[in-house]
mmCIF file of C-alpha atoms in Angstrom:
data_model
loop_
_atom_site.group_PDB
_atom_site.id
_atom_site.type_symbol
_atom_site.label_atom_id
_atom_site.label_comp_id
_atom_site.label_asym_id
_atom_site.label_seq_id
_atom_site.Cartn_x
_atom_site.Cartn_y
_atom_site.Cartn_z
ATOM 1 C CA MET A 5 164.651 85.779 309.535
ATOM 2 C CA ILE A 6 162.094 88.064 311.229
ATOM 3 C CA HIS A 7 159.392 85.371 311.365
ATOM 4 C CA ASP A 8 161.670 83.151 313.489
ATOM 5 C CA LEU A 9 161.448 85.726 316.299
ATOM 6 C CA PRO A 10 158.407 84.085 317.945
ATOM 7 C CA VAL A 11 160.424 80.888 318.488
ATOM 8 C CA THR A 12 163.459 82.885 319.618
ATOM 9 C CA ALA A 13 161.327 84.816 322.142
ATOM 10 C CA GLY A 14 159.823 81.611 323.513
ATOM 11 C CA GLN A 15 163.171 79.869 323.811
ATOM 12 C CA ALA A 16 164.754 82.928 325.454
ATOM 13 C CA GLY A 17 161.862 83.352 327.895
ATOM 14 C CA VAL A 18 161.148 86.956 326.918
ATOM 15 C CA ALA A 19 158.058 88.724 325.649
ATOM 16 C CA LEU A 20 157.668 89.730 322.011
ATOM 17 C CA SER A 21 156.437 93.118 320.835
ATOM 18 C CA LEU A 22 154.557 93.318 317.559
ATOM 19 C CA THR A 23 151.754 94.988 315.659
ATOM 20 C CA TYR A 24 148.734 92.853 314.782
ATOM 21 C CA ASN A 25 145.510 94.031 313.131
ATOM 22 C CA GLY A 26 146.795 97.592 313.508
ATOM 23 C CA PHE A 27 147.340 97.338 317.279
ATOM 24 C CA PRO A 28 150.697 97.345 319.071
ATOM 25 C CA ARG A 29 150.898 94.429 321.505
ATOM 26 C CA ILE A 30 153.188 92.640 323.931
ATOM 27 C CA VAL A 31 152.792 88.851 323.906
ATOM 28 C CA GLU A 32 154.314 85.761 325.486
ATOM 29 C CA VAL A 33 154.774 82.988 322.929
ATOM 30 C CA HIS A 34 153.662 79.514 324.013
ATOM 31 C CA ALA A 35 153.687 77.605 320.699
ATOM 32 C CA VAL A 36 154.549 78.100 317.025
ATOM 33 C CA GLY A 37 153.384 75.787 314.252
ATOM 34 C CA VAL A 38 151.558 75.365 310.968
ATOM 35 C CA SER A 39 147.797 75.204 310.340
ATOM 36 C CA SER A 40 146.005 72.839 307.965
ATOM 37 C CA ALA A 41 145.956 75.710 305.432
ATOM 38 C CA GLY A 42 149.746 75.989 305.657
ATOM 39 C CA ASN A 43 149.794 79.223 307.675
ATOM 40 C CA ARG A 44 152.467 79.670 310.323
ATOM 41 C CA LEU A 45 150.665 80.341 313.613
ATOM 42 C CA MET A 46 151.620 81.315 317.129
ATOM 43 C CA ARG A 47 149.622 80.743 320.291
ATOM 44 C CA VAL A 48 150.317 83.624 322.633
ATOM 45 C CA TRP A 49 149.228 85.168 325.893
ATOM 46 C CA GLN A 50 148.708 88.882 325.245
ATOM 47 C CA VAL A 51 150.115 90.880 328.152
ATOM 48 C CA SER A 52 149.183 94.333 326.908
ATOM 49 C CA GLY A 53 148.186 96.369 323.895
ATOM 50 C CA GLY A 54 145.129 96.763 321.736
ATOM 51 C CA SER A 55 142.829 94.235 320.150
ATOM 52 C CA LYS A 56 140.078 94.199 317.548
ATOM 53 C CA SER A 57 138.037 91.968 319.873
ATOM 54 C CA GLY A 58 138.309 94.427 322.760
ATOM 55 C CA LYS A 59 140.078 91.810 324.920
ATOM 56 C CA PHE A 60 143.412 93.386 325.758
ATOM 57 C CA THR A 61 144.898 90.458 327.690
ATOM 58 C CA GLY A 62 144.526 86.725 327.364
ATOM 59 C CA TRP A 63 144.916 83.923 324.855
ATOM 60 C CA LYS A 64 145.298 84.786 321.164
ATOM 61 C CA LEU A 65 146.020 82.764 318.046
ATOM 62 C CA MET A 66 147.943 84.834 315.519
ATOM 63 C CA THR A 67 149.087 84.235 311.957
ATOM 64 C CA VAL A 68 152.795 85.082 311.995
ATOM 65 C CA SER A 69 152.770 86.602 308.485
ATOM 66 C CA ASP A 70 150.054 89.064 309.605
ATOM 67 C CA ALA A 71 152.265 90.389 312.416
ATOM 68 C CA SER A 72 154.643 93.273 311.792
ATOM 69 C CA ASN A 73 157.281 95.194 313.726
ATOM 70 C CA LEU A 74 158.319 92.045 315.613
ATOM 71 C CA ALA A 75 160.999 92.636 318.234
ATOM 72 C CA LEU A 76 162.305 90.850 321.292
ATOM 73 C CA THR A 77 161.776 92.735 324.545
ATOM 74 C CA GLU A 78 163.659 92.626 327.826
ATOM 75 C CA GLN A 79 160.419 91.749 329.639
ATOM 76 C CA VAL A 80 160.605 88.281 331.192
ATOM 77 C CA SER A 81 157.869 85.950 329.963
ATOM 78 C CA GLU A 82 155.660 84.340 332.594
ATOM 79 C CA ALA A 83 154.935 81.394 330.292
ATOM 80 C CA PRO A 84 153.428 78.949 330.700
ATOM 81 C CA ARG A 85 150.274 80.819 331.663
ATOM 82 C CA GLU A 86 147.323 79.128 333.330
ATOM 83 C CA GLY A 87 145.203 77.259 330.822
ATOM 84 C CA TYR A 88 148.022 76.464 328.396
ATOM 85 C CA ARG A 89 147.860 73.006 326.834
ATOM 86 C CA ARG A 90 150.645 71.459 324.795
ATOM 87 C CA GLY A 91 149.765 70.010 321.369
ATOM 88 C CA ASP A 92 147.774 72.994 320.081
ATOM 89 C CA ARG A 93 144.995 71.677 317.834
ATOM 90 C CA ALA A 94 145.142 74.739 315.568
ATOM 91 C CA MET A 95 148.625 73.625 314.474
ATOM 92 C CA VAL A 96 147.433 70.568 312.563
ATOM 93 C CA ARG A 97 150.355 70.150 310.158
ATOM 94 C CA ARG A 98 153.103 70.504 312.736
ATOM 95 C CA ILE A 99 154.263 72.234 315.874
ATOM 96 C CA ASP A 100 157.702 73.760 315.425
ATOM 97 C CA TRP A 101 158.126 74.856 319.029
ATOM 98 C CA GLN A 102 156.115 74.789 322.251
ATOM 99 C CA ILE A 103 156.840 75.533 325.841
#
């Protein structure tokens, strides 16, 4: 299933390419889980690409169902990035995977 790719990327230690809010991006997945509203989330470090906020690199929280064109890359992930904390509080219901 395409929405399992964030976990696959994290486990494989490679970056994930995707489109989010209309911007192509390359991200390193640090955690995947479910919010209190039941949305599947991923905590990522954005390596490159666009952003609605104007911040082109750094920490992002993304709703997996809002991402499109997901694909594994051959780029090695540098996760865990500085500032990462296990037990992401945004993933209240459960954490399915974390680095």
